[in-house]
Tab-separated table of C-alpha atoms and ligand atoms in Angstrom:
chain	number	residue	atom	x	y	z
A	1	UNK	CA	-0.485	-8.687	-33.514
A	2	UNK	CA	1.525	-5.520	-33.052
A	3	UNK	CA	4.802	-5.183	-31.117
A	4	UNK	CA	5.837	-8.229	-29.134
A	5	UNK	CA	7.222	-8.269	-25.593
A	6	UNK	CA	8.126	-10.823	-22.932
A	7	UNK	CA	5.438	-9.480	-20.591
A	8	UNK	CA	2.653	-6.915	-20.537
A	9	UNK	CA	2.072	-5.147	-17.234
A	10	UNK	CA	-1.290	-3.355	-17.075
A	11	UNK	CA	-1.158	-0.250	-14.874
A	12	UNK	CA	1.599	2.150	-13.954
A	13	UNK	CA	0.823	2.426	-10.229
A	14	UNK	CA	3.620	1.551	-7.847
A	15	UNK	CA	2.788	-2.124	-8.091
A	16	UNK	CA	2.909	-2.326	-11.886
A	17	UNK	CA	6.195	-0.382	-12.193
A	18	UNK	CA	7.798	-2.465	-9.395
A	19	UNK	CA	6.821	-5.676	-11.214
A	20	UNK	CA	8.184	-4.264	-14.464
A	21	UNK	CA	11.448	-3.252	-12.785
A	22	UNK	CA	11.984	-6.700	-11.306
A	23	UNK	CA	11.088	-8.457	-14.550
A	24	UNK	CA	13.602	-6.229	-16.398
A	25	UNK	CA	16.202	-6.983	-13.741
A	26	UNK	CA	15.688	-10.676	-14.540
A	27	UNK	CA	16.416	-9.955	-18.212
A	28	UNK	CA	12.875	-9.823	-19.591
A	29	UNK	CA	11.617	-7.017	-21.819
A	30	UNK	CA	8.267	-5.962	-20.335
A	31	UNK	CA	5.950	-3.231	-21.603
A	32	UNK	CA	3.891	-1.202	-19.108
A	33	UNK	CA	0.539	-0.031	-20.449
A	34	UNK	CA	-1.100	2.811	-18.515
A	35	UNK	CA	-4.499	4.245	-19.515
A	36	UNK	CA	-3.604	7.727	-18.113
A	37	UNK	CA	-0.224	8.584	-16.558
A	38	UNK	CA	2.070	7.171	-13.905
A	39	UNK	CA	0.719	7.108	-10.331
A	40	UNK	CA	-2.644	8.615	-11.316
A	41	UNK	CA	-4.551	5.975	-9.279
A	42	UNK	CA	-4.227	5.043	-5.589
A	43	UNK	CA	-0.468	5.467	-5.718
A	44	UNK	CA	-0.585	9.214	-6.333
A	45	UNK	CA	-3.008	9.678	-3.391
A	46	UNK	CA	-1.283	7.390	-0.995
A	47	UNK	CA	-0.253	8.490	2.506
A	48	UNK	CA	3.041	6.584	1.988
A	49	UNK	CA	3.363	5.008	5.423
A	50	UNK	CA	6.298	2.621	5.619
A	51	UNK	CA	5.950	0.339	8.657
A	52	UNK	CA	6.093	-3.352	9.289
A	53	UNK	CA	3.528	-3.776	12.036
A	54	UNK	CA	0.986	-6.241	10.616
A	55	UNK	CA	-1.069	-8.905	12.338
A	56	UNK	CA	-0.459	-11.317	9.439
A	57	UNK	CA	3.078	-12.617	9.380
A	58	UNK	CA	3.219	-12.862	5.546
A	59	UNK	CA	2.338	-9.148	5.253
A	60	UNK	CA	4.985	-8.199	7.853
A	61	UNK	CA	7.506	-10.211	5.839
A	62	UNK	CA	6.496	-8.447	2.583
A	63	UNK	CA	6.881	-5.096	4.421
A	64	UNK	CA	10.251	-6.114	5.905
A	65	UNK	CA	11.713	-7.120	2.537
A	66	UNK	CA	10.349	-3.845	1.115
A	67	UNK	CA	11.737	-1.769	3.965
A	68	UNK	CA	15.213	-2.835	3.011
A	69	UNK	CA	14.589	-1.264	-0.452
A	70	UNK	CA	13.231	2.005	1.018
A	71	UNK	CA	16.215	2.114	3.390
A	72	UNK	CA	18.834	1.529	0.717
A	73	UNK	CA	16.977	2.878	-2.350
A	74	UNK	CA	19.892	4.393	-4.226
A	75	UNK	CA	21.866	1.185	-4.270
A	76	UNK	CA	18.897	-1.170	-4.843
A	77	UNK	CA	16.867	0.748	-7.443
A	78	UNK	CA	18.451	4.172	-8.052
A	79	UNK	CA	16.867	7.589	-8.017
A	80	UNK	CA	14.867	8.573	-4.930
A	81	UNK	CA	11.951	7.231	-2.950
A	82	UNK	CA	11.730	10.049	-0.412
A	83	UNK	CA	12.020	7.792	2.616
A	84	UNK	CA	11.899	9.812	5.851
A	85	UNK	CA	12.604	8.077	9.122
A	86	UNK	CA	10.249	9.325	11.792
A	87	UNK	CA	9.817	6.247	13.997
A	88	UNK	CA	6.478	4.470	13.987
A	89	UNK	CA	4.037	3.771	16.831
A	90	UNK	CA	1.177	1.277	16.743
A	91	UNK	CA	-1.290	2.326	19.436
A	92	UNK	CA	-4.394	0.209	20.250
A	93	UNK	CA	-6.971	-0.220	22.953
A	94	UNK	CA	-5.813	-2.202	26.062
A	95	UNK	CA	-8.111	-5.116	25.002
A	96	UNK	CA	-5.627	-5.744	22.151
A	97	UNK	CA	-2.485	-5.688	24.312
A	98	UNK	CA	-2.012	-9.498	24.008
A	99	UNK	CA	-2.133	-9.323	20.211
A	100	UNK	CA	0.242	-6.333	20.107
A	101	UNK	CA	2.775	-8.156	22.252
A	102	UNK	CA	2.506	-11.357	20.191
A	103	UNK	CA	2.811	-9.529	16.905
A	104	UNK	CA	5.903	-7.671	18.054
A	105	UNK	CA	7.455	-11.022	19.039
A	106	UNK	CA	6.747	-12.310	15.488
A	107	UNK	CA	8.216	-9.156	13.986
A	108	UNK	CA	11.376	-9.421	16.083
A	109	UNK	CA	11.757	-13.066	15.000
A	110	UNK	CA	11.562	-11.914	11.337
A	111	UNK	CA	14.358	-9.414	12.028
A	112	UNK	CA	12.263	-6.252	12.185
A	113	UNK	CA	13.399	-3.583	14.604
A	114	UNK	CA	10.332	-3.405	16.861
A	115	UNK	CA	9.710	-3.273	20.615
A	116	UNK	CA	6.967	-2.902	23.167
A	117	UNK	CA	6.983	0.457	24.814
A	118	UNK	CA	4.927	1.708	27.769
A	119	UNK	CA	2.584	4.729	27.684
A	120	UNK	CA	5.234	6.607	29.652
A	121	UNK	CA	7.810	5.757	26.934
A	122	UNK	CA	5.380	7.064	24.307
A	123	UNK	CA	5.163	10.331	26.226
A	124	UNK	CA	8.980	10.591	26.017
A	125	UNK	CA	8.984	9.760	22.279
A	126	UNK	CA	6.097	12.134	21.543
A	127	UNK	CA	5.626	14.678	24.366
A	128	UNK	CA	2.628	16.258	22.659
A	129	UNK	CA	0.561	13.009	22.828
A	130	UNK	CA	-2.080	12.166	25.415
A	131	UNK	CA	-1.392	8.680	26.740
A	132	UNK	CA	-4.184	7.965	29.198
A	133	UNK	CA	-6.226	5.604	27.019
A	134	UNK	CA	-3.619	2.901	26.322
A	135	UNK	CA	-1.033	1.008	28.323
A	136	UNK	CA	1.506	-0.200	25.731
A	137	UNK	CA	2.377	0.465	22.121
A	138	UNK	CA	4.532	-1.179	19.439
A	139	UNK	CA	7.489	0.996	18.427
A	140	UNK	CA	9.487	0.693	15.249
A	141	UNK	CA	12.331	3.220	15.505
A	142	UNK	CA	13.482	2.790	11.879
A	143	UNK	CA	10.101	3.165	10.144
A	144	UNK	CA	8.494	6.304	8.702
A	145	UNK	CA	7.061	7.257	5.359
A	146	UNK	CA	8.138	7.616	1.709
A	147	UNK	CA	6.922	9.428	-1.373
A	148	UNK	CA	4.804	7.091	-3.566
A	149	UNK	CA	5.134	9.211	-6.713
A	150	UNK	CA	8.916	9.476	-6.433
A	151	UNK	CA	9.112	5.758	-5.680
A	152	UNK	CA	7.047	4.948	-8.820
A	153	UNK	CA	9.068	7.237	-11.051
A	154	UNK	CA	12.300	5.706	-9.772
A	155	UNK	CA	11.022	2.190	-10.412
A	156	UNK	CA	9.905	3.200	-13.928
A	157	UNK	CA	13.201	4.943	-14.755
A	158	UNK	CA	15.166	1.922	-13.482
A	159	UNK	CA	12.908	-0.473	-15.439
A	160	UNK	CA	13.407	1.517	-18.630
A	161	UNK	CA	17.162	1.615	-18.089
A	162	UNK	CA	17.009	-2.170	-18.094
A	163	UNK	CA	14.992	-2.394	-21.297
A	164	UNK	CA	11.361	-1.995	-20.246
A	165	UNK	CA	9.062	0.023	-22.491
A	166	UNK	CA	6.324	2.334	-21.199
A	167	UNK	CA	3.205	3.665	-22.938
A	168	UNK	CA	0.938	6.145	-21.176
A	169	UNK	CA	-2.515	7.129	-22.490
A	170	UNK	CA	-2.854	3.476	-23.491
A	171	UNK	CA	-5.972	1.770	-22.154
A	172	UNK	CA	-6.182	-1.986	-22.330
A	173	UNK	CA	-9.601	-2.859	-23.761
A	174	UNK	CA	-9.294	-6.542	-24.464
A	175	UNK	CA	-7.115	-9.581	-23.725
A	176	UNK	CA	-6.682	-12.416	-26.230
A	177	UNK	CA	-5.945	-16.036	-25.472
A	178	UNK	CA	-5.405	-19.149	-27.647
A	179	UNK	CA	-5.575	-22.745	-26.425
A	180	UNK	CA	-5.763	-21.619	-22.814
A	181	UNK	CA	-2.740	-19.307	-23.009
A	182	UNK	CA	-2.748	-15.496	-23.084
A	183	UNK	CA	-1.335	-14.054	-26.280
A	184	UNK	CA	-1.744	-10.290	-26.078
A	185	UNK	CA	-3.908	-7.232	-25.553
A	186	UNK	CA	-5.919	-4.726	-27.497
A	187	UNK	CA	-5.529	-1.145	-26.438
A	188	UNK	CA	-6.532	2.407	-27.384
A	189	UNK	CA	-3.124	2.552	-29.186
A	190	UNK	CA	-3.242	-0.764	-31.015
A	191	UNK	CA	-2.334	-4.386	-30.233
A	192	UNK	CA	0.622	-5.781	-28.290
A	193	UNK	CA	1.539	-9.451	-27.865
A	194	UNK	CA	3.211	-11.273	-24.986
A	195	UNK	CA	3.003	-14.717	-23.322
A	196	UNK	CA	2.654	-13.048	-19.900
A	197	UNK	CA	0.033	-10.485	-18.852
A	198	UNK	CA	-0.081	-8.973	-15.370
A	199	UNK	CA	-3.206	-7.258	-14.114
A	200	UNK	CA	-1.886	-4.499	-11.839
A	201	UNK	CA	-4.824	-2.162	-12.431
A	202	UNK	CA	-5.706	-1.346	-8.828
A	203	UNK	CA	-9.354	-0.369	-8.276
A	204	UNK	CA	-9.930	-0.941	-12.061
A	205	UNK	CA	-8.733	-4.547	-12.062
A	206	UNK	CA	-12.258	-6.039	-12.194
A	207	UNK	CA	-12.961	-5.495	-15.907
A	208	UNK	CA	-9.476	-6.753	-16.760
A	209	UNK	CA	-10.321	-9.963	-14.951
A	210	UNK	CA	-13.580	-10.372	-16.820
A	211	UNK	CA	-11.611	-10.084	-20.114
A	212	UNK	CA	-10.154	-13.563	-19.296
A	213	UNK	CA	-13.359	-14.855	-17.700
A	214	UNK	CA	-12.408	-14.270	-14.054
A	215	UNK	CA	-14.760	-12.452	-11.673
A	216	UNK	CA	-12.497	-10.884	-9.088
A	217	UNK	CA	-13.896	-10.457	-5.556
A	218	UNK	CA	-13.027	-6.748	-5.638
A	219	UNK	CA	-14.848	-3.819	-4.172
A	220	UNK	CA	-13.566	-0.259	-4.069
A	221	UNK	CA	-12.397	1.608	-0.960
A	222	UNK	CA	-12.515	5.403	-1.085
A	223	UNK	CA	-10.431	7.164	1.556
A	224	UNK	CA	-10.286	10.810	2.713
A	225	UNK	CA	-7.056	12.450	3.783
A	226	UNK	CA	-6.411	15.828	5.458
A	227	UNK	CA	-3.221	17.865	5.829
A	228	UNK	CA	-3.279	20.096	8.885
A	229	UNK	CA	-0.724	22.794	9.764
A	230	UNK	CA	0.816	21.999	13.103
A	231	UNK	CA	1.421	24.669	15.750
A	232	UNK	CA	5.168	25.027	16.278
A	233	UNK	CA	4.981	24.014	19.935
A	234	UNK	CA	4.251	20.390	18.915
A	235	UNK	CA	7.539	20.050	16.986
A	236	UNK	CA	8.100	16.776	15.179
A	237	UNK	CA	6.153	13.644	15.942
A	238	UNK	CA	6.373	10.012	14.805
A	239	UNK	CA	4.270	8.240	12.246
A	240	UNK	CA	1.375	6.570	14.042
A	241	UNK	CA	-1.435	4.053	13.475
A	242	UNK	CA	-3.714	4.926	16.289
A	243	UNK	CA	-6.326	2.216	16.309
A	244	UNK	CA	-7.449	3.309	19.773
A	245	UNK	CA	-8.846	6.408	18.052
A	246	UNK	CA	-9.392	4.724	14.654
A	247	UNK	CA	-7.001	6.957	12.754
A	248	UNK	CA	-3.494	7.189	11.444
A	249	UNK	CA	-1.305	10.223	11.120
A	250	UNK	CA	2.226	11.245	10.183
A	251	UNK	CA	4.324	14.345	9.869
A	252	UNK	CA	4.743	15.823	6.420
A	253	UNK	CA	7.155	18.448	5.036
A	254	UNK	CA	6.445	22.104	5.739
A	255	UNK	CA	5.222	21.662	9.300
A	256	UNK	CA	2.201	19.638	8.254
A	257	UNK	CA	0.522	16.558	9.754
A	258	UNK	CA	-1.354	14.161	7.521
A	259	UNK	CA	-4.452	12.570	9.180
A	260	UNK	CA	-6.851	9.930	7.919
A	261	UNK	CA	-9.491	7.757	9.550
A	262	UNK	CA	-10.028	3.997	9.747
A	263	UNK	CA	-13.803	4.303	10.034
A	264	UNK	CA	-16.486	5.544	7.578
A	265	UNK	CA	-14.453	4.858	4.472
A	266	UNK	CA	-16.755	4.629	1.475
A	267	UNK	CA	-17.009	1.149	0.029
A	268	UNK	CA	-18.409	0.157	-3.358
A	269	UNK	CA	-18.208	3.442	-5.286
A	270	UNK	CA	-17.636	3.083	-9.003
A	271	UNK	CA	-13.834	3.146	-9.724
A	272	UNK	CA	-14.127	6.255	-11.857
A	273	UNK	CA	-16.737	8.112	-9.721
A	274	UNK	CA	-16.019	11.625	-8.531
A	275	UNK	CA	-13.187	12.145	-6.025
A	276	UNK	CA	-13.172	15.931	-5.925
A	277	UNK	CA	-14.284	16.332	-2.290
A	278	UNK	CA	-13.921	14.467	1.006
A	279	UNK	CA	-17.099	13.340	2.824
A	280	UNK	CA	-19.128	16.131	4.350
A	281	UNK	CA	-18.173	15.510	8.010
A	282	UNK	CA	-14.683	14.142	7.426
A	283	UNK	CA	-12.628	17.274	8.338
A	284	UNK	CA	-14.476	17.759	11.585
A	285	UNK	CA	-14.075	14.150	12.589
A	286	UNK	CA	-10.389	14.090	11.678
A	287	UNK	CA	-9.704	17.320	13.582
A	288	UNK	CA	-11.584	16.036	16.653
A	289	UNK	CA	-9.635	12.801	16.545
A	290	UNK	CA	-6.155	14.335	16.168
A	291	UNK	CA	-6.930	16.851	18.950
A	292	UNK	CA	-7.740	13.986	21.260
A	293	UNK	CA	-4.242	12.593	20.744
A	294	UNK	CA	-2.454	15.951	20.370
A	295	UNK	CA	-4.551	18.608	22.178
A	296	UNK	CA	-2.191	21.398	20.969
A	297	UNK	CA	-3.529	20.749	17.444
A	298	UNK	CA	-6.501	22.920	18.539
A	299	UNK	CA	-4.255	25.776	17.383
A	300	UNK	CA	-3.565	24.129	14.033
A	301	UNK	CA	-5.365	24.873	10.778
A	302	UNK	CA	-6.577	23.013	7.753
A	303	UNK	CA	-4.113	23.063	4.835
A	304	UNK	CA	-5.764	20.724	2.294
A	305	UNK	CA	-7.789	17.590	1.704
A	306	UNK	CA	-7.776	14.909	-0.944
A	307	UNK	CA	-9.499	11.637	-1.740
A	308	UNK	CA	-8.016	8.344	-3.051
A	309	UNK	CA	-9.346	4.990	-4.081
A	310	UNK	CA	-7.948	1.470	-4.012
A	311	UNK	CA	-9.313	-2.046	-4.753
A	312	UNK	CA	-10.602	-3.836	-1.619
A	313	UNK	CA	-10.855	-7.601	-1.181
A	314	UNK	CA	-13.156	-9.414	1.330
A	315	UNK	CA	-10.260	-10.050	3.774
A	316	UNK	CA	-8.639	-6.638	3.027
A	317	UNK	CA	-5.548	-8.310	1.726
A	318	UNK	CA	-3.952	-8.405	-1.720
A	319	UNK	CA	-4.500	-10.913	-4.487
A	320	UNK	CA	-1.147	-12.191	-5.839
A	321	UNK	CA	-0.472	-15.052	-8.270
A	322	UNK	CA	-1.596	-16.687	-11.443
A	323	UNK	CA	-5.230	-17.319	-12.375
A	324	UNK	CA	-7.253	-18.157	-15.465
A	325	UNK	CA	-5.430	-18.796	-18.742
A	326	UNK	CA	-1.744	-19.716	-18.644
A	327	UNK	CA	0.396	-16.587	-18.491
A	328	UNK	CA	-2.203	-14.459	-16.710
A	329	UNK	CA	-1.214	-12.982	-13.341
A	330	UNK	CA	-2.899	-10.853	-10.686
A	331	UNK	CA	-1.296	-8.255	-8.434
A	332	UNK	CA	-4.214	-6.268	-7.211
A	333	UNK	CA	-6.711	-5.678	-4.355
A	334	UNK	CA	-4.166	-3.991	-2.122
A	335	UNK	CA	-6.938	-2.725	0.134
A	336	UNK	CA	-5.348	0.527	1.177
A	337	UNK	CA	-2.020	-0.871	2.327
A	338	UNK	CA	-0.104	-1.722	-0.871
A	339	UNK	CA	2.500	1.024	-1.115
A	340	UNK	CA	4.854	-0.161	1.608
A	341	UNK	CA	4.925	-3.759	0.285
A	342	UNK	CA	5.269	-2.840	-3.427
A	343	UNK	CA	9.027	-3.546	-3.698
A	344	UNK	CA	8.648	-7.054	-2.321
A	345	UNK	CA	5.495	-7.707	-4.319
A	346	UNK	CA	7.390	-6.792	-7.539
A	347	UNK	CA	10.264	-9.052	-6.572
A	348	UNK	CA	8.070	-12.009	-5.636
A	349	UNK	CA	5.824	-11.635	-8.727
A	350	UNK	CA	8.884	-11.545	-11.008
A	351	UNK	CA	10.188	-14.700	-9.373
A	352	UNK	CA	6.797	-16.397	-9.820
A	353	UNK	CA	6.643	-15.367	-13.502
A	354	UNK	CA	10.295	-16.181	-14.356
A	355	UNK	CA	11.047	-19.158	-12.040
A	356	UNK	CA	7.529	-20.581	-11.591
A	357	UNK	CA	7.562	-19.877	-7.818
A	358	UNK	CA	8.485	-17.045	-5.575
A	359	UNK	CA	11.812	-17.899	-3.905
A	360	UNK	CA	12.252	-14.903	-1.641
A	361	UNK	CA	9.099	-15.837	0.262
A	362	UNK	CA	6.034	-17.957	-0.297
A	363	UNK	CA	3.173	-15.784	-1.560
A	364	UNK	CA	0.819	-18.659	-2.399
A	365	UNK	CA	-1.514	-17.815	0.544
A	366	UNK	CA	-2.375	-14.558	-1.327
A	367	UNK	CA	-3.755	-16.510	-4.307
A	368	UNK	CA	-7.237	-15.835	-5.766
A	369	UNK	CA	-8.219	-19.448	-4.960
A	370	UNK	CA	-8.395	-18.606	-1.241
A	371	UNK	CA	-11.770	-16.975	-1.793
A	372	UNK	CA	-13.150	-20.071	-3.576
A	373	UNK	CA	-11.831	-22.285	-0.757
A	374	UNK	CA	-13.268	-19.928	1.859
A	375	UNK	CA	-9.773	-19.591	3.361
A	376	UNK	CA	-9.721	-15.861	3.836
A	377	UNK	CA	-6.485	-14.453	5.313
A	378	UNK	CA	-6.536	-13.505	8.959
A	379	UNK	CA	-3.663	-12.327	11.118
A	380	UNK	CA	-2.175	-14.880	13.509
A	381	UNK	CA	-2.967	-12.387	16.268
A	382	UNK	CA	-5.605	-10.394	14.449
A	383	UNK	CA	-7.046	-6.954	15.260
A	384	UNK	CA	-10.018	-7.342	12.893
A	385	UNK	CA	-10.470	-5.474	9.633
A	386	UNK	CA	-8.773	-2.107	9.454
A	387	UNK	CA	-11.342	-0.319	7.285
A	388	UNK	CA	-14.797	-0.059	8.555
B	1	LIG	C1	-5.682	7.769	0.178
B	1	LIG	C2	-4.811	6.509	0.222
B	1	LIG	C3	-3.906	6.363	1.224
B	1	LIG	C4	-3.090	5.286	1.282
B	1	LIG	N1	-2.089	5.198	2.233
B	1	LIG	C5	-1.248	4.143	2.210
B	1	LIG	C6	-0.138	4.062	3.149
B	1	LIG	O1	0.017	4.949	3.962
B	1	LIG	N2	0.685	3.035	3.053
B	1	LIG	C7	0.536	2.010	2.169
B	1	LIG	O2	1.313	1.084	2.146
B	1	LIG	N3	-0.498	2.045	1.300
B	1	LIG	C8	-1.344	3.060	1.301
B	1	LIG	N4	-2.381	3.117	0.410
B	1	LIG	C9	-2.582	2.037	-0.533
B	1	LIG	C10	-1.607	2.109	-1.694
B	1	LIG	O3	-1.420	3.446	-2.071
B	1	LIG	C11	-2.143	1.249	-2.799
B	1	LIG	O4	-2.427	-0.009	-2.318
B	1	LIG	C12	-1.152	1.194	-3.967
B	1	LIG	O5	-0.796	2.452	-4.384
B	1	LIG	C13	-1.810	0.393	-5.101
B	1	LIG	O6	-0.989	0.459	-6.191
B	1	LIG	P1	-1.437	-0.172	-7.592
B	1	LIG	O7	-0.312	-0.027	-8.482
B	1	LIG	O8	-2.005	-1.546	-7.272
B	1	LIG	O9	-2.731	0.658	-7.998
B	1	LIG	P2	-2.906	2.111	-8.660
B	1	LIG	O10	-1.921	3.070	-8.126
B	1	LIG	O11	-4.366	2.436	-8.517
B	1	LIG	O12	-2.549	1.835	-10.136
B	1	LIG	C14	-3.384	1.180	-11.062
B	1	LIG	C15	-3.172	1.771	-12.428
B	1	LIG	O13	-3.808	1.000	-13.385
B	1	LIG	C16	-4.270	1.872	-14.414
B	1	LIG	N5	-5.283	1.214	-15.207
B	1	LIG	C17	-6.512	0.792	-14.787
B	1	LIG	N6	-7.206	0.234	-15.795
B	1	LIG	C18	-6.369	0.190	-16.840
B	1	LIG	C19	-6.517	-0.270	-18.229
B	1	LIG	N7	-7.649	-0.880	-18.642
B	1	LIG	N8	-5.455	-0.069	-19.069
B	1	LIG	C20	-4.317	0.495	-18.659
B	1	LIG	N9	-4.140	0.962	-17.340
B	1	LIG	C21	-5.147	0.847	-16.480
B	1	LIG	C22	-4.799	3.045	-13.603
B	1	LIG	O14	-4.931	4.229	-14.390
B	1	LIG	C23	-3.749	3.182	-12.507
B	1	LIG	O15	-2.725	4.101	-12.848
B	1	LIG	C24	-3.214	4.266	0.326
B	1	LIG	C25	-4.187	4.371	-0.677
B	1	LIG	C26	-4.974	5.511	-0.727
B	1	LIG	C27	-5.964	5.632	-1.856
């Protein structure tokens, strides 16, 4: 075997570099192996929303732990993450009011700054919005968005400063095990050995599961995003998940608004298939939707579009934990929502690997075995699957 490390992390998306950072903080010497370059997968296409409103308490807790990193990035990690506080609104159809209220209660109990606001309050927070189709919303005044590429680079720099090693253009092509324990990997650059291997390969995680005999229940989710130039009269607006209109949107620098849709995402495309263009009718649907919520956007214009892809699980929630041979770990299947939780995922995975269990919070419900047991994750006050 070639060079030897304490752990091999496969994939330099935000999840892989967060895990490597936290392992290095715990005194391990990990190597991160990336087939292309940092943040070239879902991370580099991510919309970067940082909010804590989830229907599943465990996800809200991961987001809350992570929020404290984004809020205090310099001190906690170093470098920049580009966190921009805009305030966050969760808007949904009146039929979901009971769930919204119950989820906000849960979030407050966790310590998250969240409150129920009326449609009239929303009009005060965001005067450009129409508010006739909902009665209440959840409001997180401290939330906003961050820059996933900056975040990843900061995690990587901080990991390297603590002894981690990084190889780009290094594709893992095989995983070796002896007597039920992982021993190392084969790559396009040669062999590396370690007693711990973490599959953080996003939409490409499936083949890396098969290398240790595990078939992951992973599909792909392909998601279109538009940046629109906002007319000046709208001014600033908060970050919003607008499930009443099946979309989310947030402000971006340079007077832009990022818009994406919850419906008609493309499922099951090959991980490496073409992502050059958004779907044929996407721009029209996105513009129609945002103009329903902000009619003044009629005077806006299209700035750009892009496409991104993530791994999707049957319950649209991540797979975290050990599986297969001893020393093999999974942190994948983030189903289009894994940026905002990546700091906590890195912390909890490092605790699992180093201490044998995650101390900060219990992540065992995210284990791969839930699919075999038929115990798919569902929010305590669920809204149904996000992506349709
Ligand atoms: C368009 C879009 C918008 C999103 N918006 C949000 C949002 O607003 N908020 C939010 O929280 N989340 C959002 N997400 C989800 C979030 O971005 C992802 O869940 C997260 O970035 C996943 O990170 P990752 O590290 O698991 O995967 P990735 O970033 O995909 O990284 C996986 C890496 O593994 C590498 N790799 C694969 N195979 C191999 C191999 N054999 N050897 C070596 N390396 C390999 C890949 O090249 C890749 O760099 C969005 C995702 C997309 C696509």
